[in-house]
Tab-separated table of C-alpha atoms and ligand atoms in Angstrom:
chain	number	residue	atom	x	y	z
A	505	MET	CA	0.000	0.000	0.000
A	506	SER	CA	1.326	3.473	-0.770
A	507	LYS	CA	2.066	6.007	1.958
A	508	GLN	CA	-0.640	8.277	0.482
A	509	PHE	CA	-3.217	5.495	0.843
A	510	ASP	CA	-2.261	4.810	4.468
A	511	GLU	CA	-2.412	8.519	5.301
A	512	LYS	CA	-5.749	8.995	3.561
A	513	TYR	CA	-7.218	5.910	5.292
A	514	ALA	CA	-6.008	7.238	8.673
A	515	GLU	CA	-7.503	10.636	7.896
A	516	TYR	CA	-10.965	9.199	7.040
A	517	LEU	CA	-10.756	6.870	10.036
A	518	ASN	CA	-9.839	9.615	12.519
A	519	TYR	CA	-12.494	11.959	11.189
A	520	PHE	CA	-15.111	9.210	11.494
A	521	ASN	CA	-13.998	8.031	14.937
A	522	VAL	CA	-14.204	11.549	16.396
A	523	GLU	CA	-17.782	11.884	15.101
A	524	LEU	CA	-18.687	8.390	16.318
A	525	GLU	CA	-17.325	9.028	19.805
A	526	LYS	CA	-19.300	12.265	19.973
A	527	TYR	CA	-22.451	10.409	18.903
A	528	CYS	CA	-21.845	7.722	21.551
A	529	ARG	CA	-21.374	10.325	24.295
A	530	GLU	CA	-24.484	12.260	23.334
A	531	SER	CA	-26.859	9.508	22.213
A	532	LEU	CA	-25.834	6.142	23.652
A	533	THR	CA	-26.286	6.895	27.344
A	534	THR	CA	-29.211	5.097	28.928
A	535	LYS	CA	-31.075	4.136	32.028
A	536	PRO	CA	-30.277	1.437	33.075
A	537	GLU	CA	-26.651	2.346	32.447
A	538	ILE	CA	-25.646	-1.200	31.501
A	539	LEU	CA	-27.566	-0.941	28.222
A	540	GLY	CA	-25.566	2.081	27.040
A	541	GLU	CA	-22.346	0.669	28.455
A	542	SER	CA	-22.737	-2.609	26.563
A	543	MET	CA	-23.598	-0.804	23.300
A	544	ARG	CA	-20.614	1.561	23.646
A	545	TYR	CA	-18.342	-1.375	24.541
A	546	SER	CA	-18.780	-2.982	21.117
A	547	VAL	CA	-19.031	0.213	19.060
A	548	LEU	CA	-15.848	1.667	20.522
A	549	LEU	CA	-13.880	-1.582	20.515
A	550	GLY	CA	-12.148	-0.541	17.329
A	551	GLY	CA	-12.474	-2.297	14.013
A	552	LYS	CA	-11.289	-1.277	10.592
A	553	ARG	CA	-14.365	0.900	9.899
A	554	ILE	CA	-14.193	-0.070	6.231
A	555	ARG	CA	-17.814	0.852	5.540
A	556	PRO	CA	-17.606	4.458	6.841
A	557	VAL	CA	-14.185	4.919	5.223
A	558	LEU	CA	-15.577	3.733	1.883
A	559	MET	CA	-18.597	6.011	2.196
A	560	LEU	CA	-16.454	9.080	2.826
A	561	ALA	CA	-14.040	8.120	0.040
A	562	VAL	CA	-16.811	7.676	-2.554
A	563	GLY	CA	-18.287	10.965	-1.275
A	564	ASP	CA	-15.014	12.658	-2.212
A	565	ILE	CA	-15.099	11.112	-5.697
A	566	VAL	CA	-18.709	12.090	-6.477
A	567	GLY	CA	-18.521	15.446	-4.673
A	568	VAL	CA	-20.709	14.930	-1.585
A	569	PRO	CA	-19.424	16.655	1.580
A	570	ARG	CA	-18.583	14.388	4.490
A	571	GLU	CA	-20.748	16.409	6.934
A	572	LYS	CA	-23.779	15.270	4.919
A	573	LEU	CA	-22.681	11.627	4.981
A	574	ILE	CA	-21.571	11.299	8.610
A	575	PRO	CA	-25.000	10.425	10.125
A	576	PHE	CA	-25.419	7.731	7.454
A	577	ALA	CA	-21.902	6.421	8.057
A	578	ILE	CA	-22.546	6.271	11.817
A	579	ALA	CA	-25.893	4.505	11.310
A	580	LEU	CA	-24.221	1.955	9.046
A	581	GLU	CA	-21.456	1.266	11.574
A	582	LEU	CA	-24.070	0.844	14.350
A	583	ILE	CA	-25.907	-1.695	12.177
A	584	HIS	CA	-22.659	-3.505	11.384
A	585	THR	CA	-21.762	-3.615	15.098
A	586	TYR	CA	-25.192	-4.945	16.094
A	587	SER	CA	-24.779	-7.729	13.508
A	588	LEU	CA	-21.397	-8.693	14.969
A	589	ILE	CA	-22.782	-8.801	18.537
A	590	HIS	CA	-25.666	-11.038	17.487
A	591	ASP	CA	-23.444	-13.143	15.222
A	592	ASP	CA	-21.113	-13.916	18.145
A	593	LEU	CA	-23.941	-15.303	20.315
A	594	PRO	CA	-23.819	-19.056	21.097
A	595	GLU	CA	-26.921	-19.777	18.994
A	596	MET	CA	-25.334	-18.054	15.970
A	597	ASP	CA	-21.600	-18.238	15.300
A	598	ASP	CA	-20.662	-18.716	18.978
A	599	ASP	CA	-17.482	-16.669	19.133
A	600	ASP	CA	-15.843	-15.601	22.397
A	601	TYR	CA	-13.680	-12.913	20.789
A	602	ARG	CA	-14.346	-9.950	18.541
A	603	ARG	CA	-11.920	-7.240	17.512
A	604	GLY	CA	-9.345	-8.960	19.737
A	605	LYS	CA	-11.420	-8.544	22.900
A	606	PRO	CA	-14.065	-10.674	24.637
A	607	SER	CA	-17.345	-10.672	22.700
A	608	ASN	CA	-20.217	-8.613	24.051
A	609	HIS	CA	-22.027	-11.615	25.586
A	610	LYS	CA	-18.823	-12.785	27.320
A	611	VAL	CA	-18.677	-9.430	29.138
A	612	TYR	CA	-22.342	-8.609	29.677
A	613	GLY	CA	-24.137	-11.972	29.320
A	614	GLN	CA	-26.338	-13.205	26.498
A	615	GLY	CA	-29.513	-11.333	27.439
A	616	ASN	CA	-27.729	-8.000	27.602
A	617	ALA	CA	-25.917	-8.752	24.325
A	618	VAL	CA	-29.227	-9.343	22.543
A	619	LEU	CA	-30.458	-6.011	23.916
A	620	ALA	CA	-27.225	-4.189	23.003
A	621	GLY	CA	-27.658	-5.375	19.403
A	622	ASP	CA	-31.346	-4.417	19.404
A	623	GLY	CA	-30.473	-1.029	20.913
A	624	LEU	CA	-27.868	-0.321	18.226
A	625	LEU	CA	-30.211	-1.262	15.384
A	626	ASN	CA	-32.943	0.892	16.876
A	627	SER	CA	-30.546	3.823	17.392
A	628	ALA	CA	-29.371	3.530	13.788
A	629	TYR	CA	-32.967	3.774	12.537
A	630	SER	CA	-33.658	6.745	14.794
A	631	LEU	CA	-30.579	8.512	13.402
A	632	LEU	CA	-31.651	7.737	9.826
A	633	PHE	CA	-35.198	8.990	10.509
A	634	SER	CA	-33.811	12.229	11.969
A	635	GLN	CA	-32.096	12.877	8.616
A	636	CYS	CA	-35.286	12.403	6.608
A	637	PHE	CA	-36.554	15.890	7.513
A	638	ASN	CA	-33.774	17.311	5.311
A	639	GLY	CA	-35.210	16.258	1.962
A	640	LYS	CA	-36.168	13.502	-0.433
A	641	GLU	CA	-32.677	12.242	-1.176
A	642	TYR	CA	-32.078	11.788	2.577
A	643	VAL	CA	-35.183	9.556	2.688
A	644	SER	CA	-33.884	7.547	-0.296
A	645	ALA	CA	-30.463	7.129	1.300
A	646	ALA	CA	-31.999	6.047	4.623
A	647	LYS	CA	-34.267	3.540	2.884
A	648	TYR	CA	-31.396	2.145	0.825
A	649	ILE	CA	-29.390	1.446	3.998
A	650	CYS	CA	-32.410	-0.123	5.755
A	651	ASP	CA	-33.082	-2.384	2.766
A	652	CYS	CA	-29.446	-3.498	2.561
A	653	ALA	CA	-29.491	-4.356	6.273
A	654	GLY	CA	-32.909	-5.965	6.282
A	655	ILE	CA	-34.838	-9.059	5.263
A	656	ALA	CA	-33.819	-8.773	1.606
A	657	GLY	CA	-30.252	-7.996	2.662
A	658	MET	CA	-27.905	-8.854	5.508
A	659	ILE	CA	-30.527	-10.641	7.636
A	660	ALA	CA	-31.497	-12.854	4.661
A	661	GLY	CA	-27.810	-13.652	4.157
A	662	GLN	CA	-27.398	-14.620	7.793
A	663	SER	CA	-30.565	-16.741	7.627
A	664	ALA	CA	-29.165	-18.594	4.585
A	665	ASP	CA	-25.822	-18.968	6.372
A	666	LEU	CA	-27.592	-20.798	9.218
A	667	LEU	CA	-29.808	-22.805	6.857
A	668	TYR	CA	-26.978	-24.130	4.681
A	669	GLU	CA	-24.679	-25.060	7.554
A	670	LYS	CA	-23.730	-28.701	6.979
A	671	ALA	CA	-25.781	-28.770	3.720
A	672	SER	CA	-24.063	-30.029	0.569
A	673	SER	CA	-21.993	-27.354	-1.182
A	674	ASP	CA	-23.864	-25.311	-3.751
A	675	GLU	CA	-22.521	-22.297	-5.651
A	676	ASP	CA	-25.864	-20.459	-5.867
A	677	ASN	CA	-26.307	-20.700	-2.103
A	678	LEU	CA	-22.756	-19.492	-1.495
A	679	ASN	CA	-23.265	-16.527	-3.849
A	680	PHE	CA	-26.531	-15.669	-2.090
A	681	ILE	CA	-24.805	-15.665	1.308
A	682	TYR	CA	-21.869	-13.570	0.067
A	683	GLU	CA	-24.079	-11.025	-1.680
A	684	ASN	CA	-26.460	-10.567	1.233
A	685	LYS	CA	-24.574	-11.260	4.444
A	686	THR	CA	-21.432	-9.390	3.441
A	687	ALA	CA	-21.793	-7.338	0.264
A	688	LYS	CA	-25.060	-5.555	1.046
A	689	LEU	CA	-23.622	-3.336	3.806
A	690	ILE	CA	-20.582	-2.588	1.645
A	691	LYS	CA	-22.951	-1.707	-1.189
A	692	ALA	CA	-24.848	0.608	1.171
A	693	ALA	CA	-21.554	2.350	1.964
A	694	VAL	CA	-20.534	3.000	-1.642
A	695	VAL	CA	-24.007	3.730	-3.069
A	696	THR	CA	-25.210	6.198	-0.379
A	697	PRO	CA	-23.031	9.115	-1.645
A	698	CYS	CA	-24.304	8.759	-5.192
A	699	ILE	CA	-27.924	8.973	-3.991
A	700	PHE	CA	-27.004	12.559	-3.019
A	701	ASN	CA	-25.421	13.158	-6.390
A	702	GLY	CA	-28.330	12.648	-8.788
A	703	VAL	CA	-27.580	8.894	-8.895
A	704	GLU	CA	-24.686	9.236	-11.331
A	705	TYR	CA	-22.756	5.913	-11.204
A	706	PHE	CA	-25.589	4.196	-9.281
A	707	GLY	CA	-25.291	0.971	-11.316
A	708	GLN	CA	-21.507	0.953	-11.333
A	709	LEU	CA	-21.276	1.528	-7.595
A	710	GLN	CA	-23.836	-1.185	-6.904
A	711	SER	CA	-21.718	-3.613	-8.923
A	712	PHE	CA	-18.563	-2.374	-7.233
A	713	GLY	CA	-20.185	-3.037	-3.823
A	714	SER	CA	-21.089	-6.588	-4.879
A	715	TYR	CA	-17.624	-7.360	-6.215
A	716	LEU	CA	-15.831	-5.785	-3.259
A	717	GLY	CA	-18.133	-7.585	-0.814
A	718	TYR	CA	-17.405	-10.873	-2.595
A	719	LEU	CA	-13.676	-10.161	-2.439
A	720	PHE	CA	-13.912	-9.262	1.241
A	721	GLN	CA	-15.790	-12.451	2.170
A	722	LEU	CA	-13.482	-14.567	0.016
A	723	THR	CA	-10.428	-13.250	1.863
A	724	ASP	CA	-12.289	-13.745	5.153
A	725	ASP	CA	-12.977	-17.401	4.300
A	726	ILE	CA	-9.332	-17.953	3.358
A	727	LEU	CA	-8.147	-16.241	6.548
A	728	ASP	CA	-10.428	-18.484	8.572
A	729	VAL	CA	-8.160	-21.309	7.393
A	730	CYS	CA	-4.771	-19.575	7.116
A	731	GLY	CA	-5.031	-16.463	9.327
A	732	LYS	CA	-3.833	-15.713	12.854
A	733	PHE	CA	-5.893	-14.684	15.875
A	734	SER	CA	-3.403	-11.880	16.551
A	735	ASP	CA	-4.133	-10.323	13.121
A	736	LEU	CA	-7.869	-10.960	12.978
A	737	GLY	CA	-8.924	-10.550	16.602
A	738	LYS	CA	-11.392	-13.455	16.322
A	739	SER	CA	-11.258	-17.234	16.478
A	740	ILE	CA	-9.770	-19.142	13.519
A	741	GLY	CA	-10.902	-22.420	11.929
A	742	LYS	CA	-14.545	-22.044	12.903
A	743	ASP	CA	-16.042	-22.378	9.395
A	744	GLU	CA	-14.720	-25.879	8.957
A	745	ALA	CA	-15.435	-26.940	12.552
A	746	GLU	CA	-19.065	-25.854	12.154
A	747	GLY	CA	-19.491	-27.211	8.626
A	748	LYS	CA	-20.179	-23.706	7.229
A	749	LEU	CA	-20.793	-23.289	3.537
A	750	SER	CA	-17.652	-21.365	2.611
A	751	ALA	CA	-15.693	-20.708	-0.577
A	752	VAL	CA	-12.831	-22.819	0.782
A	753	ARG	CA	-15.182	-25.764	1.269
A	754	LEU	CA	-16.691	-25.322	-2.215
A	755	TYR	CA	-13.610	-24.547	-4.333
A	756	GLY	CA	-10.596	-25.504	-2.199
A	757	LEU	CA	-7.869	-23.144	-1.038
A	758	ASP	CA	-5.897	-22.904	-4.295
A	759	GLU	CA	-8.885	-22.000	-6.449
A	760	CYS	CA	-9.994	-19.468	-3.831
A	761	LYS	CA	-6.654	-17.683	-4.173
A	762	LEU	CA	-7.096	-17.534	-7.980
A	763	ARG	CA	-10.583	-16.165	-7.479
A	764	VAL	CA	-9.209	-13.397	-5.256
A	765	ASP	CA	-7.210	-12.110	-8.237
A	766	MET	CA	-10.124	-12.497	-10.661
A	767	VAL	CA	-12.627	-10.720	-8.425
A	768	GLY	CA	-10.044	-8.032	-7.553
A	769	ASP	CA	-9.603	-7.366	-11.283
A	770	GLY	CA	-13.373	-7.157	-11.637
A	771	CYS	CA	-13.434	-4.436	-8.944
A	772	LEU	CA	-10.693	-2.467	-10.710
A	773	LYS	CA	-12.456	-2.671	-14.075
A	774	ILE	CA	-15.563	-1.052	-12.584
A	775	ILE	CA	-13.485	1.734	-11.012
A	776	ASP	CA	-11.914	2.410	-14.436
A	777	GLY	CA	-15.373	3.468	-15.651
A	778	LEU	CA	-15.690	6.253	-13.032
A	779	ASN	CA	-14.441	9.804	-13.518
A	780	GLY	CA	-12.470	11.666	-10.865
A	781	ASP	CA	-9.533	10.635	-8.715
A	782	CYS	CA	-10.256	6.984	-7.882
A	783	SER	CA	-6.742	6.134	-6.676
A	784	PHE	CA	-7.965	5.559	-3.092
A	785	LEU	CA	-10.623	3.062	-4.241
A	786	TYR	CA	-8.081	1.382	-6.474
A	787	GLU	CA	-5.712	0.869	-3.568
A	788	PHE	CA	-8.599	-0.121	-1.322
A	789	VAL	CA	-9.103	-3.205	-3.503
A	790	ASN	CA	-5.427	-4.074	-3.057
A	791	PHE	CA	-5.763	-3.392	0.671
A	792	VAL	CA	-8.504	-6.062	0.889
A	793	LYS	CA	-6.356	-8.483	-1.131
A	794	SER	CA	-3.322	-7.692	1.051
A	795	ARG	CA	-5.146	-9.115	4.090
A	796	LEU	CA	-3.856	-12.459	2.795
A	797	GLY	CA	-0.264	-11.276	3.252
B	1306	LIG	C1	-26.787	-11.449	13.122
B	1306	LIG	C2	-28.400	-10.293	11.554
B	1306	LIG	C3	-27.068	-10.820	11.812
B	1306	LIG	C4	-26.149	-10.736	10.855
B	1306	LIG	C5	-24.761	-11.152	11.011
B	1306	LIG	C6	-22.052	-9.515	9.865
B	1306	LIG	C7	-22.626	-10.867	10.016
B	1306	LIG	C8	-24.052	-11.049	9.716
B	1306	LIG	C9	-21.898	-11.873	10.478
B	1306	LIG	C10	-20.502	-11.706	10.932
B	1306	LIG	C11	-19.659	-12.798	10.391
B	1306	LIG	C12	-19.170	-12.533	9.025
B	1306	LIG	C13	-18.076	-13.404	8.541
B	1306	LIG	C14	-19.691	-11.589	8.305
B	1306	LIG	C15	-19.252	-11.244	6.969
B	1306	LIG	C16	-18.824	-9.842	6.969
B	1306	LIG	C17	-17.607	-9.672	7.762
B	1306	LIG	C18	-16.362	-10.279	7.278
B	1306	LIG	C19	-17.712	-8.967	8.872
B	1306	LIG	C20	-16.567	-8.526	9.647
B	1306	LIG	O1	-16.428	-7.211	9.235
B	1306	LIG	P1	-15.103	-6.381	9.430
B	1306	LIG	O2	-13.924	-7.225	9.049
B	1306	LIG	O3	-15.083	-6.190	11.001
B	1306	LIG	O4	-15.292	-5.089	8.726
B	1306	LIG	P2	-14.482	-4.993	11.864
B	1306	LIG	O5	-14.275	-5.609	13.225
B	1306	LIG	O6	-13.191	-4.527	11.227
B	1306	LIG	O7	-15.533	-3.930	11.878
């Protein structure tokens, strides 16, 4: 990765984190206190913040100011965090660690973890609703995010992930899980700015979100076999132990690595069709690939 990319990533990340911390201080305090504490625990645990960073970066390309995007970026990160809390629960993926620290339910117990996830989803919707008073395009952006997160999006992907556990490998099912569980929130991140920009590049950015989401999940599946806890901050080897339908199970490790290059090229081809300085997005694709070392 170039020095410019690292600096730009850090700049987006710091800008976002300051806004997120402010939001947490002002809006995630509750009675009883444990509810707010458990929500803030997971939100402020760190994480790469790839979705907010992507949203701000695409905003720069299509000319949408970051102040306009920040509430949407925060809402998206709250939704992402709720999904991780619920995913870590024993009845879902049963993971004791997240972002290198004990999972929410290991610290606060399962009941409180369910409520922390519910509270974050609800807070995200409240934040999105508060933006809708500003105009029609704010309503469209809010609805797009809700749909990506909802029953025709991430929740459907997670439902399929549970359903096809231990089922025989099937490419259509795998693609459905990748597109919905993983790509939909990434799509929401890259498409939201163009909703504020007269929907120029809407189709291209939707495709870019799908390809990048696929690439991200592919690298995640490979890392579940070859990665290290110290790099990933979560347990390794769980997909195979639980009989998950994963790309590694379907194609094998070697073909997965070839697919990483193919899908990465697909991402870059889409970016080539956009005007403006897309160097950050270009390097972002390589950043996802570089997770494999
Ligand atoms: C429980 C409704 C519900 C959905 C859960 C997000 C999810 C769906 C499951 C988490 C497990 C998983 C492998 C999801 C695919 C997307 C993914 C790799 C999430 C991890 O996202 P990162 O790497 O995490 O952006 P950080 O910690 O950096 O924010």
